[in-house]
Amino acid sequence: MSERKKVILSEAEMPTHWYNINADLPAAGVELPPPLHPGTGQPIGPNDLAPLFPMSLILQEVSAERYIEIPQPVQEVYRMWRPTPLVRAHEWERALETPARIYYKYEGVSPSGSHKPNTAVAQAYYNKEEGVTRLATETGAGQWGSALSFACQVFGLECKVYMVRVSYEQKPYRKVMMQTWGAEVVPSPSPDTNAGRQILAESPDSTGSLGIAISEAVEDAATRDDTKYSLGSVLNHVLLHQTVIGQEVIAGLEAFAEDWPDVLIGCTGGGSNFAGFAFPFLKENISGGRSARIVAVEPAAAPSLTRGVYTYDFGDTAQMTPLIKMHTLGHDFVPAPIHAGGLRYHGMSAQVSALQASGLIEAVSVQQRAIFEAALSFASAEGILPAPEPAHAIWGAMQEALACRESGESKVIVFNMCGHGHFDLAAYEQHLADNLEDFDYPEEAIRASLQKVPSV
Ligand SMILES: *Cc1c(COP(=O)(O)O)cnc(C)c1O
């Protein structure tokens, strides 16, 4: 019999619970410092967050329960595309002449083309349950805005999206996709908020950043009664919702009759696809059952895990969010306009940061020309055109596979292919024309912005 190409679990095998790593952090000796109120410096309570989030999500944010049931209506929507395929990259292995066995989890089959609907659907559902009628959010590459627009459409909510200007211009069809699902989309910085107007006054040509767009969306939600804020990454509840990915990977590898991976690789912007993919495996690392190396790959233009400082900082530019202890480049650091818009963030999730600080995960950074070369190598062999973000994970997998070629080891390498690149063809066009720029490590800019990190 020829070798199996992919595993798609049945709908009945789809996870019914999310996995909450907070339950297992104490056993790993990992401390998760609480978010602090920016005014008082004291840990924030549920009521501080109530203007922004529905209570069910606030409670998930601080929950220590190991498994949290996925509501039936959310599971029903998940079934539109879940379970997603786990694919053996035979063709790519042959192209790389590696004895490694490479697998990828493909989240690009979702309606908006990435892992983001896993949390968007859950967030829209809980907001709807608590009587919210409108959500405001930011989007970088447009993936999160698309996912939330879709989820709001499903549950009948209005949606306003502040889209980082550089992406708004690079990806006009992402905007159309969001509008098709009924959302209102504006380029950020926008004249619609105080935060946006202030930045436009200082720098009218601002390319925008996730930090700026978050400020705008938070202000929108905080100043309207009918509106709450929705975040596509970074927060504990977002990472929680993504853990359907890793749980499916574990079941999929079993169906492939693989014992356990040697190395798991994901890209990190705010940390959600990485966490959702890796945390169910990390649970085993912590319990001492089975173990795998876990590697985060980030862009050299926004190297929070590899070059940032682990300290309390704001999640946004205008200093409106709580202070979060995380790996940060400084809240007003604006990353170079790389094509992986979803990775252009100055900070990192608190959970991923704490794990990195404790040495339970590894991190590397890479320039954008290298990731597009890896993406092309992968696409030529496996057919699927990756988004620039997972191309970072592909690059990481390729380094591991090439190391196996040297050593002769047939390691099991698994990476998260968290989205397709069908809206990133302008970037591919530049790459094919040999027109892509690398951006030097922004040492000066990082040093300057780190000086503005508050001392707590
Ligand atoms: C948003 C996004 C990312 C970055 O966000 P994480 O929270 O780090 O996952 C990465 N890849 C894709 C395809 C995205 O849409």
CSV table of C-alpha atoms and ligand atoms in Angstrom, one decimal:
chain,number,residue,atom,x,y,z
A,1,MET,CA,0.0,0.0,0.0
A,2,SER,CA,1.2,3.5,-0.8
A,3,GLU,CA,2.0,5.7,2.2
A,4,ARG,CA,-0.8,7.7,3.8
A,5,LYS,CA,-1.0,11.4,2.7
A,6,LYS,CA,-3.4,12.9,5.2
A,7,VAL,CA,-5.7,12.3,8.2
A,8,ILE,CA,-9.0,14.1,8.5
A,9,LEU,CA,-10.7,13.1,11.7
A,10,SER,CA,-14.4,12.5,11.7
A,11,GLU,CA,-16.7,15.2,13.0
A,12,ALA,CA,-17.4,13.0,16.0
A,13,GLU,CA,-13.7,13.0,16.9
A,14,MET,CA,-13.5,16.8,17.0
A,15,PRO,CA,-12.4,18.0,20.5
A,16,THR,CA,-15.3,18.9,22.8
A,17,HIS,CA,-13.2,20.9,25.3
A,18,TRP,CA,-10.5,23.5,25.1
A,19,TYR,CA,-7.3,22.8,27.0
A,20,ASN,CA,-6.2,25.5,29.5
A,21,ILE,CA,-2.5,25.5,30.2
A,22,ASN,CA,-3.0,27.6,33.3
A,23,ALA,CA,-3.9,24.4,35.1
A,24,ASP,CA,-0.5,22.9,34.5
A,25,LEU,CA,1.8,25.9,34.8
A,26,PRO,CA,2.4,25.5,38.6
A,27,ALA,CA,3.5,21.9,38.0
A,28,ALA,CA,6.1,23.2,35.5
A,29,GLY,CA,7.3,25.8,38.0
A,30,VAL,CA,6.1,28.6,35.7
A,31,GLU,CA,4.7,31.7,37.3
A,32,LEU,CA,2.1,33.7,35.4
A,33,PRO,CA,2.3,37.3,36.8
A,34,PRO,CA,-1.2,39.0,36.7
A,35,PRO,CA,-2.1,41.9,34.5
A,36,LEU,CA,-1.8,45.2,36.3
A,37,HIS,CA,-4.0,48.3,36.2
A,38,PRO,CA,-2.0,51.0,34.4
A,39,GLY,CA,-3.2,53.7,36.9
A,40,THR,CA,-2.8,51.9,40.2
A,41,GLY,CA,-0.2,49.3,39.4
A,42,GLN,CA,-2.4,46.8,41.2
A,43,PRO,CA,-3.6,43.4,39.7
A,44,ILE,CA,-6.8,44.1,37.8
A,45,GLY,CA,-10.0,42.4,38.7
A,46,PRO,CA,-12.9,41.1,36.5
A,47,ASN,CA,-14.7,44.4,36.8
A,48,ASP,CA,-11.8,46.4,35.3
A,49,LEU,CA,-12.2,44.4,32.1
A,50,ALA,CA,-16.0,44.4,32.0
A,51,PRO,CA,-16.3,47.5,29.7
A,52,LEU,CA,-14.2,45.6,27.1
A,53,PHE,CA,-15.1,41.9,27.4
A,54,PRO,CA,-18.2,39.8,28.3
A,55,MET,CA,-17.9,38.2,31.7
A,56,SER,CA,-17.7,34.6,30.4
A,57,LEU,CA,-14.5,35.5,28.5
A,58,ILE,CA,-13.1,37.4,31.5
A,59,LEU,CA,-13.6,34.3,33.6
A,60,GLN,CA,-11.9,32.1,31.0
A,61,GLU,CA,-9.0,34.6,31.1
A,62,VAL,CA,-8.3,33.7,34.8
A,63,SER,CA,-9.6,30.2,34.9
A,64,ALA,CA,-7.4,27.4,36.3
A,65,GLU,CA,-9.6,24.6,35.1
A,66,ARG,CA,-7.8,22.2,32.9
A,67,TYR,CA,-10.6,21.6,30.4
A,68,ILE,CA,-13.3,24.0,29.4
A,69,GLU,CA,-16.3,22.7,27.4
A,70,ILE,CA,-16.8,24.1,24.0
A,71,PRO,CA,-20.5,25.3,23.8
A,72,GLN,CA,-22.6,23.3,21.4
A,73,PRO,CA,-23.4,26.2,19.1
A,74,VAL,CA,-19.7,26.9,18.8
A,75,GLN,CA,-19.0,23.3,18.0
A,76,GLU,CA,-21.7,23.4,15.3
A,77,VAL,CA,-20.0,26.4,13.6
A,78,TYR,CA,-16.6,24.7,13.9
A,79,ARG,CA,-18.0,21.8,11.9
A,80,MET,CA,-18.2,24.0,8.9
A,81,TRP,CA,-14.5,23.3,8.4
A,82,ARG,CA,-13.2,21.3,11.4
A,83,PRO,CA,-11.6,18.9,11.9
A,84,THR,CA,-8.8,20.2,9.7
A,85,PRO,CA,-6.4,18.0,7.8
A,86,LEU,CA,-3.0,16.8,9.2
A,87,VAL,CA,-0.9,16.2,6.2
A,88,ARG,CA,2.4,14.2,5.7
A,89,ALA,CA,4.7,16.3,3.5
A,90,HIS,CA,6.1,13.4,1.5
A,91,GLU,CA,6.7,15.4,-1.6
A,92,TRP,CA,8.5,18.1,0.3
A,93,GLU,CA,10.6,15.5,2.2
A,94,ARG,CA,11.7,14.1,-1.2
A,95,ALA,CA,12.5,17.5,-2.5
A,96,LEU,CA,14.6,18.3,0.5
A,97,GLU,CA,16.2,14.8,0.4
A,98,THR,CA,15.7,14.5,4.1
A,99,PRO,CA,15.1,11.3,6.1
A,100,ALA,CA,12.9,13.4,8.5
A,101,ARG,CA,9.2,12.7,8.6
A,102,ILE,CA,7.4,16.1,8.2
A,103,TYR,CA,3.8,16.7,9.0
A,104,TYR,CA,1.7,19.9,8.9
A,105,LYS,CA,-1.6,20.8,10.4
A,106,TYR,CA,-3.5,22.9,7.8
A,107,GLU,CA,-5.7,25.6,9.2
A,108,GLY,CA,-6.1,27.3,5.9
A,109,VAL,CA,-9.4,25.4,5.2
A,110,SER,CA,-11.4,27.7,7.4
A,111,PRO,CA,-13.8,30.2,5.8
A,112,SER,CA,-11.4,33.1,6.2
A,113,GLY,CA,-8.3,31.0,5.5
A,114,SER,CA,-6.5,30.8,8.9
A,115,HIS,CA,-6.8,29.5,12.4
A,116,LYS,CA,-8.4,32.8,13.6
A,117,PRO,CA,-12.1,31.7,13.3
A,118,ASN,CA,-11.4,29.1,16.1
A,119,THR,CA,-11.5,32.0,18.6
A,120,ALA,CA,-13.6,34.5,16.6
A,121,VAL,CA,-16.6,32.2,16.6
A,122,ALA,CA,-16.3,31.5,20.3
A,123,GLN,CA,-15.9,35.3,21.1
A,124,ALA,CA,-18.9,36.3,19.0
A,125,TYR,CA,-21.0,33.6,20.6
A,126,TYR,CA,-20.2,34.6,24.2
A,127,ASN,CA,-20.8,38.3,23.4
A,128,LYS,CA,-24.1,37.5,21.8
A,129,GLU,CA,-25.1,35.4,24.8
A,130,GLU,CA,-24.5,38.5,27.0
A,131,GLY,CA,-26.5,40.9,24.8
A,132,VAL,CA,-23.7,42.7,23.0
A,133,THR,CA,-24.8,43.8,19.6
A,134,ARG,CA,-21.5,45.3,18.1
A,135,LEU,CA,-17.8,44.3,18.3
A,136,ALA,CA,-14.8,46.5,17.5
A,137,THR,CA,-11.4,45.1,16.7
A,138,GLU,CA,-8.1,45.7,14.9
A,139,THR,CA,-6.5,43.7,12.2
A,140,GLY,CA,-3.0,43.4,10.9
A,141,ALA,CA,-2.8,41.4,7.7
A,142,GLY,CA,-6.6,41.2,7.6
A,143,GLN,CA,-6.8,37.6,8.8
A,144,TRP,CA,-8.3,38.5,12.2
A,145,GLY,CA,-10.7,41.1,10.8
A,146,SER,CA,-11.9,38.6,8.3
A,147,ALA,CA,-12.4,35.9,10.9
A,148,LEU,CA,-14.3,38.2,13.2
A,149,SER,CA,-16.4,39.6,10.4
A,150,PHE,CA,-17.4,36.0,9.5
A,151,ALA,CA,-18.2,35.1,13.1
A,152,CYS,CA,-20.2,38.3,13.7
A,153,GLN,CA,-22.2,37.5,10.5
A,154,VAL,CA,-22.9,34.0,11.9
A,155,PHE,CA,-24.3,35.3,15.2
A,156,GLY,CA,-25.9,38.5,13.8
A,157,LEU,CA,-23.5,41.1,15.4
A,158,GLU,CA,-22.3,44.3,13.9
A,159,CYS,CA,-18.5,44.5,13.4
A,160,LYS,CA,-16.1,47.5,13.0
A,161,VAL,CA,-12.5,46.7,12.0
A,162,TYR,CA,-9.5,49.1,12.3
A,163,MET,CA,-7.1,47.7,9.7
A,164,VAL,CA,-3.4,48.6,9.9
A,165,ARG,CA,-2.9,51.1,7.0
A,166,VAL,CA,0.0,49.2,5.3
A,167,SER,CA,-2.1,46.1,5.1
A,168,TYR,CA,-5.2,48.0,4.0
A,169,GLU,CA,-3.1,49.2,1.0
A,170,GLN,CA,-1.3,45.9,0.4
A,171,LYS,CA,-4.4,43.8,0.7
A,172,PRO,CA,-7.5,45.5,-0.7
A,173,TYR,CA,-9.4,42.2,-1.2
A,174,ARG,CA,-9.1,41.4,2.5
A,175,LYS,CA,-11.2,44.5,3.0
A,176,VAL,CA,-13.8,43.3,0.4
A,177,MET,CA,-13.9,40.0,2.1
A,178,MET,CA,-14.8,41.6,5.5
A,179,GLN,CA,-17.4,43.9,3.8
A,180,THR,CA,-18.9,40.8,2.2
A,181,TRP,CA,-19.5,39.5,5.7
A,182,GLY,CA,-21.1,42.8,6.6
A,183,ALA,CA,-18.3,44.5,8.5
A,184,GLU,CA,-17.3,48.2,8.4
A,185,VAL,CA,-13.5,48.6,7.7
A,186,VAL,CA,-11.3,51.7,8.1
A,187,PRO,CA,-7.5,52.1,7.7
A,188,SER,CA,-5.7,52.7,11.0
A,189,PRO,CA,-4.7,55.3,12.2
A,190,SER,CA,-8.1,56.6,11.4
A,191,PRO,CA,-9.9,59.9,12.0
A,192,ASP,CA,-12.6,58.0,13.9
A,193,THR,CA,-10.9,57.9,17.3
A,194,ASN,CA,-8.9,60.2,19.5
A,195,ALA,CA,-6.0,57.8,19.4
A,196,GLY,CA,-6.1,57.7,15.6
A,197,ARG,CA,-6.5,61.5,15.2
A,198,GLN,CA,-3.5,62.1,17.6
A,199,ILE,CA,-1.2,59.8,15.6
A,200,LEU,CA,-2.3,61.3,12.3
A,201,ALA,CA,-1.6,64.8,13.6
A,202,GLU,CA,2.0,63.8,14.5
A,203,SER,CA,2.7,61.6,11.5
A,204,PRO,CA,0.2,61.9,8.7
A,205,ASP,CA,2.0,59.1,6.7
A,206,SER,CA,2.0,56.6,9.5
A,207,THR,CA,1.9,53.1,8.1
A,208,GLY,CA,0.1,52.1,11.2
A,209,SER,CA,0.8,49.1,13.5
A,210,LEU,CA,-1.1,46.6,15.5
A,211,GLY,CA,-0.4,48.6,18.6
A,212,ILE,CA,-2.1,51.7,17.2
A,213,ALA,CA,-5.0,49.8,15.8
A,214,ILE,CA,-5.6,48.1,19.2
A,215,SER,CA,-5.8,51.6,20.8
A,216,GLU,CA,-8.4,52.6,18.3
A,217,ALA,CA,-10.6,49.5,18.8
A,218,VAL,CA,-10.3,49.6,22.6
A,219,GLU,CA,-11.3,53.3,22.6
A,220,ASP,CA,-14.3,52.5,20.3
A,221,ALA,CA,-15.5,49.8,22.6
A,222,ALA,CA,-14.8,51.7,25.9
A,223,THR,CA,-16.8,54.7,24.7
A,224,ARG,CA,-20.0,52.9,23.4
A,225,ASP,CA,-22.5,50.9,25.5
A,226,ASP,CA,-23.5,48.5,22.7
A,227,THR,CA,-20.0,47.6,21.8
A,228,LYS,CA,-17.3,45.3,23.2
A,229,TYR,CA,-13.7,44.8,22.1
A,230,SER,CA,-12.4,41.6,20.6
A,231,LEU,CA,-8.8,40.6,20.3
A,232,GLY,CA,-7.5,38.0,17.9
A,233,SER,CA,-4.4,36.9,19.8
A,234,VAL,CA,-2.3,37.5,23.0
A,235,LEU,CA,-4.9,37.0,25.7
A,236,ASN,CA,-5.2,33.7,27.6
A,237,HIS,CA,-8.8,33.0,26.4
A,238,VAL,CA,-7.8,33.5,22.8
A,239,LEU,CA,-4.9,31.0,23.1
A,240,LEU,CA,-7.3,28.7,25.0
A,241,HIS,CA,-9.8,28.6,22.0
A,242,GLN,CA,-7.0,27.7,19.6
A,243,THR,CA,-6.1,24.5,21.5
A,244,VAL,CA,-8.6,22.5,19.3
A,245,ILE,CA,-5.6,22.6,16.8
A,246,GLY,CA,-3.1,20.7,19.0
A,247,GLN,CA,-5.6,18.3,20.3
A,248,GLU,CA,-6.5,17.3,16.7
A,249,VAL,CA,-2.8,17.0,15.8
A,250,ILE,CA,-2.3,14.5,18.7
A,251,ALA,CA,-5.3,12.4,17.4
A,252,GLY,CA,-4.1,12.8,13.8
A,253,LEU,CA,-0.6,11.6,14.6
A,254,GLU,CA,-2.1,8.6,16.3
A,255,ALA,CA,-4.0,7.8,13.2
A,256,PHE,CA,-0.8,8.0,11.3
A,257,ALA,CA,0.7,5.5,13.8
A,258,GLU,CA,3.4,8.0,14.8
A,259,ASP,CA,4.6,7.8,18.4
A,260,TRP,CA,5.2,11.4,19.2
A,261,PRO,CA,6.9,14.3,17.5
A,262,ASP,CA,10.5,15.2,18.1
A,263,VAL,CA,10.0,18.8,17.3
A,264,LEU,CA,7.0,21.1,17.0
A,265,ILE,CA,7.2,24.5,15.2
A,266,GLY,CA,4.9,27.4,14.9
A,267,CYS,CA,5.2,31.1,14.0
A,268,THR,CA,4.5,33.7,16.6
A,269,GLY,CA,2.9,37.1,16.3
A,270,GLY,CA,0.9,37.4,19.5
A,271,GLY,CA,1.3,33.7,20.1
A,272,SER,CA,-2.1,32.2,19.5
A,273,ASN,CA,-1.6,29.7,16.7
A,274,PHE,CA,1.7,28.6,18.2
A,275,ALA,CA,0.0,28.1,21.6
A,276,GLY,CA,-3.1,26.4,20.3
A,277,PHE,CA,-0.9,24.0,18.3
A,278,ALA,CA,1.8,23.4,21.0
A,279,PHE,CA,0.1,23.7,24.4
A,280,PRO,CA,-1.6,20.2,24.3
A,281,PHE,CA,1.9,18.8,23.7
A,282,LEU,CA,3.5,20.9,26.3
A,283,LYS,CA,1.0,19.4,28.8
A,284,GLU,CA,2.9,16.1,28.2
A,285,ASN,CA,6.3,17.7,28.4
A,286,ILE,CA,5.2,19.1,31.8
A,287,SER,CA,3.8,15.8,33.2
A,288,GLY,CA,7.0,14.1,32.1
A,289,GLY,CA,5.0,11.6,29.9
A,290,ARG,CA,6.3,12.2,26.4
A,291,SER,CA,8.4,15.1,25.3
A,292,ALA,CA,9.0,17.2,22.2
A,293,ARG,CA,11.1,20.3,21.5
A,294,ILE,CA,8.9,23.3,20.9
A,295,VAL,CA,10.2,26.1,18.7
A,296,ALA,CA,8.7,29.5,18.0
A,297,VAL,CA,9.7,31.3,14.8
A,298,GLU,CA,9.4,35.1,14.6
A,299,PRO,CA,10.4,37.8,12.1
A,300,ALA,CA,13.7,39.6,12.6
A,301,ALA,CA,11.7,42.8,12.1
A,302,ALA,CA,9.6,42.2,15.3
A,303,PRO,CA,11.8,39.9,17.4
A,304,SER,CA,10.0,40.1,20.8
A,305,LEU,CA,10.9,36.6,22.1
A,306,THR,CA,14.5,36.6,20.9
A,307,ARG,CA,15.4,40.3,21.5
A,308,GLY,CA,12.7,41.8,23.6
A,309,VAL,CA,12.7,42.3,27.4
A,310,TYR,CA,10.5,40.2,29.7
A,311,THR,CA,8.8,43.0,31.6
A,312,TYR,CA,5.4,44.7,32.2
A,313,ASP,CA,4.3,46.8,29.2
A,314,PHE,CA,1.2,48.0,27.5
A,315,GLY,CA,-0.4,45.9,24.8
A,316,ASP,CA,-1.1,49.0,22.7
A,317,THR,CA,0.6,52.2,21.6
A,318,ALA,CA,-1.7,54.7,23.3
A,319,GLN,CA,-1.2,52.9,26.7
A,320,MET,CA,-4.9,52.1,27.2
A,321,THR,CA,-4.6,48.3,27.9
A,322,PRO,CA,-3.7,46.8,31.2
A,323,LEU,CA,0.1,46.2,31.8
A,324,ILE,CA,1.0,42.7,30.8
A,325,LYS,CA,4.2,40.9,31.8
A,326,MET,CA,5.5,39.8,28.4
A,327,HIS,CA,8.4,39.8,26.0
A,328,THR,CA,8.2,43.3,24.5
A,329,LEU,CA,10.1,45.6,22.2
A,330,GLY,CA,8.4,48.6,23.8
A,331,HIS,CA,4.8,49.6,23.2
A,332,ASP,CA,5.5,52.3,20.7
A,333,PHE,CA,7.9,50.2,18.6
A,334,VAL,CA,6.6,50.1,15.0
A,335,PRO,CA,7.9,47.1,13.1
A,336,ALA,CA,9.2,47.5,9.5
A,337,PRO,CA,6.4,46.8,6.9
A,338,ILE,CA,7.2,43.2,6.3
A,339,HIS,CA,4.6,41.1,4.5
A,340,ALA,CA,3.8,38.9,7.5
A,341,GLY,CA,1.5,41.6,8.8
A,342,GLY,CA,0.1,39.2,11.5
A,343,LEU,CA,3.6,39.0,13.1
A,344,ARG,CA,4.1,42.8,13.3
A,345,TYR,CA,3.5,43.2,17.0
A,346,HIS,CA,5.7,44.6,19.7
A,347,GLY,CA,4.6,42.2,22.4
A,348,MET,CA,3.8,38.5,23.0
A,349,SER,CA,1.2,36.6,25.0
A,350,ALA,CA,1.8,36.4,28.7
A,351,GLN,CA,1.6,32.6,28.7
A,352,VAL,CA,4.0,32.2,25.8
A,353,SER,CA,6.4,34.7,27.4
A,354,ALA,CA,6.4,33.0,30.7
A,355,LEU,CA,7.1,29.7,29.1
A,356,GLN,CA,10.0,31.2,27.1
A,357,ALA,CA,11.4,32.9,30.3
A,358,SER,CA,11.3,29.5,32.0
A,359,GLY,CA,13.1,27.7,29.1
A,360,LEU,CA,10.2,25.4,28.2
A,361,ILE,CA,10.1,26.6,24.6
A,362,GLU,CA,12.7,27.9,22.2
A,363,ALA,CA,12.6,30.8,19.8
A,364,VAL,CA,14.4,31.9,16.7
A,365,SER,CA,14.0,34.9,14.3
A,366,VAL,CA,14.4,35.1,10.6
A,367,GLN,CA,14.5,37.6,7.7
A,368,GLN,CA,11.6,37.8,5.2
A,369,ARG,CA,13.6,36.8,2.1
A,370,ALA,CA,14.5,33.5,3.7
A,371,ILE,CA,10.9,32.7,4.6
A,372,PHE,CA,9.7,33.3,1.1
A,373,GLU,CA,12.4,31.0,-0.2
A,374,ALA,CA,11.2,28.3,2.2
A,375,ALA,CA,7.5,29.0,1.2
A,376,LEU,CA,8.3,28.5,-2.4
A,377,SER,CA,10.2,25.3,-1.7
A,378,PHE,CA,7.1,24.1,0.2
A,379,ALA,CA,4.6,25.3,-2.3
A,380,SER,CA,6.5,23.7,-5.3
A,381,ALA,CA,6.4,20.3,-3.5
A,382,GLU,CA,3.1,20.3,-1.6
A,383,GLY,CA,1.0,22.6,-3.8
A,384,ILE,CA,-0.4,24.9,-1.1
A,385,LEU,CA,0.7,28.5,-1.1
A,386,PRO,CA,1.3,29.5,2.5
A,387,ALA,CA,0.7,32.9,4.1
A,388,PRO,CA,3.9,34.8,5.0
A,389,GLU,CA,3.2,34.1,8.7
A,390,PRO,CA,3.3,30.3,8.6
A,391,ALA,CA,6.2,30.6,6.1
A,392,HIS,CA,8.2,31.4,9.2
A,393,ALA,CA,7.2,28.0,10.6
A,394,ILE,CA,7.9,26.4,7.2
A,395,TRP,CA,11.4,27.9,7.3
A,396,GLY,CA,11.9,26.5,10.8
A,397,ALA,CA,10.8,23.0,9.7
A,398,MET,CA,13.1,23.2,6.7
A,399,GLN,CA,16.1,24.0,9.0
A,400,GLU,CA,15.3,20.9,11.1
A,401,ALA,CA,14.8,18.8,8.0
A,402,LEU,CA,18.1,19.9,6.5
A,403,ALA,CA,19.8,19.1,9.8
A,404,CYS,CA,18.4,15.6,9.6
A,405,ARG,CA,19.8,15.3,6.0
A,406,GLU,CA,23.2,16.1,7.5
A,407,SER,CA,22.9,13.8,10.5
A,408,GLY,CA,20.9,11.0,8.8
A,409,GLU,CA,18.3,11.1,11.6
A,410,SER,CA,14.6,10.5,10.7
A,411,LYS,CA,13.1,12.9,13.2
A,412,VAL,CA,9.4,13.6,13.3
A,413,ILE,CA,8.9,17.3,12.6
A,414,VAL,CA,5.4,18.8,12.9
A,415,PHE,CA,4.5,22.4,12.1
A,416,ASN,CA,1.4,24.5,12.1
A,417,MET,CA,0.4,25.7,8.6
A,418,CYS,CA,-1.9,28.3,10.1
A,419,GLY,CA,-3.1,29.9,6.9
A,420,HIS,CA,-3.1,30.1,3.1
A,421,GLY,CA,-1.5,33.0,1.2
A,422,HIS,CA,-4.1,33.7,-1.5
A,423,PHE,CA,-4.4,37.3,-0.3
A,424,ASP,CA,-0.6,37.6,-0.2
A,425,LEU,CA,0.2,37.3,-3.9
A,426,ALA,CA,1.6,40.8,-4.2
A,427,ALA,CA,4.3,39.6,-1.8
A,428,TYR,CA,4.9,36.5,-3.9
A,429,GLU,CA,5.0,38.7,-7.0
A,430,GLN,CA,7.8,40.8,-5.3
A,431,HIS,CA,9.6,37.7,-4.3
A,432,LEU,CA,9.5,36.2,-7.8
A,433,ALA,CA,10.8,39.5,-9.2
A,434,ASP,CA,13.6,39.3,-6.6
A,435,ASN,CA,12.3,42.6,-5.2
A,436,LEU,CA,11.8,41.7,-1.6
A,437,GLU,CA,13.6,43.7,1.1
A,438,ASP,CA,15.2,42.4,4.3
A,439,PHE,CA,15.1,44.7,7.2
A,440,ASP,CA,18.1,45.0,9.5
A,441,TYR,CA,17.6,44.2,13.1
A,442,PRO,CA,16.2,47.5,14.4
A,443,GLU,CA,18.6,47.8,17.3
A,444,GLU,CA,18.4,51.6,17.7
A,445,ALA,CA,14.6,51.8,17.5
A,446,ILE,CA,14.2,48.9,20.0
A,447,ARG,CA,16.6,50.5,22.5
A,448,ALA,CA,14.7,53.8,22.2
A,449,SER,CA,11.2,52.3,22.6
A,450,LEU,CA,12.3,50.1,25.5
A,451,GLN,CA,13.2,53.2,27.4
A,452,LYS,CA,9.6,54.1,27.4
A,453,VAL,CA,8.5,50.9,29.0
A,454,PRO,CA,7.0,51.7,32.4
A,455,SER,CA,8.9,50.6,35.5
A,456,VAL,CA,6.6,48.6,37.8
B,1,LIG,C1,-2.9,36.4,12.9
B,1,LIG,C2,-2.0,35.4,12.2
B,1,LIG,C3,-0.8,35.0,12.8
B,1,LIG,C4,-0.2,35.7,14.0
B,1,LIG,O1,-1.0,35.6,15.2
B,1,LIG,P1,-0.7,34.5,16.3
B,1,LIG,O2,-1.6,34.9,17.4
B,1,LIG,O3,0.7,34.6,16.7
B,1,LIG,O4,-1.1,33.2,15.7
B,1,LIG,C5,-0.1,34.0,12.2
B,1,LIG,N1,-0.5,33.5,11.1
B,1,LIG,C6,-1.7,33.7,10.5
B,1,LIG,C7,-2.1,33.0,9.3
B,1,LIG,C8,-2.5,34.7,11.1
B,1,LIG,O5,-3.7,35.0,10.5
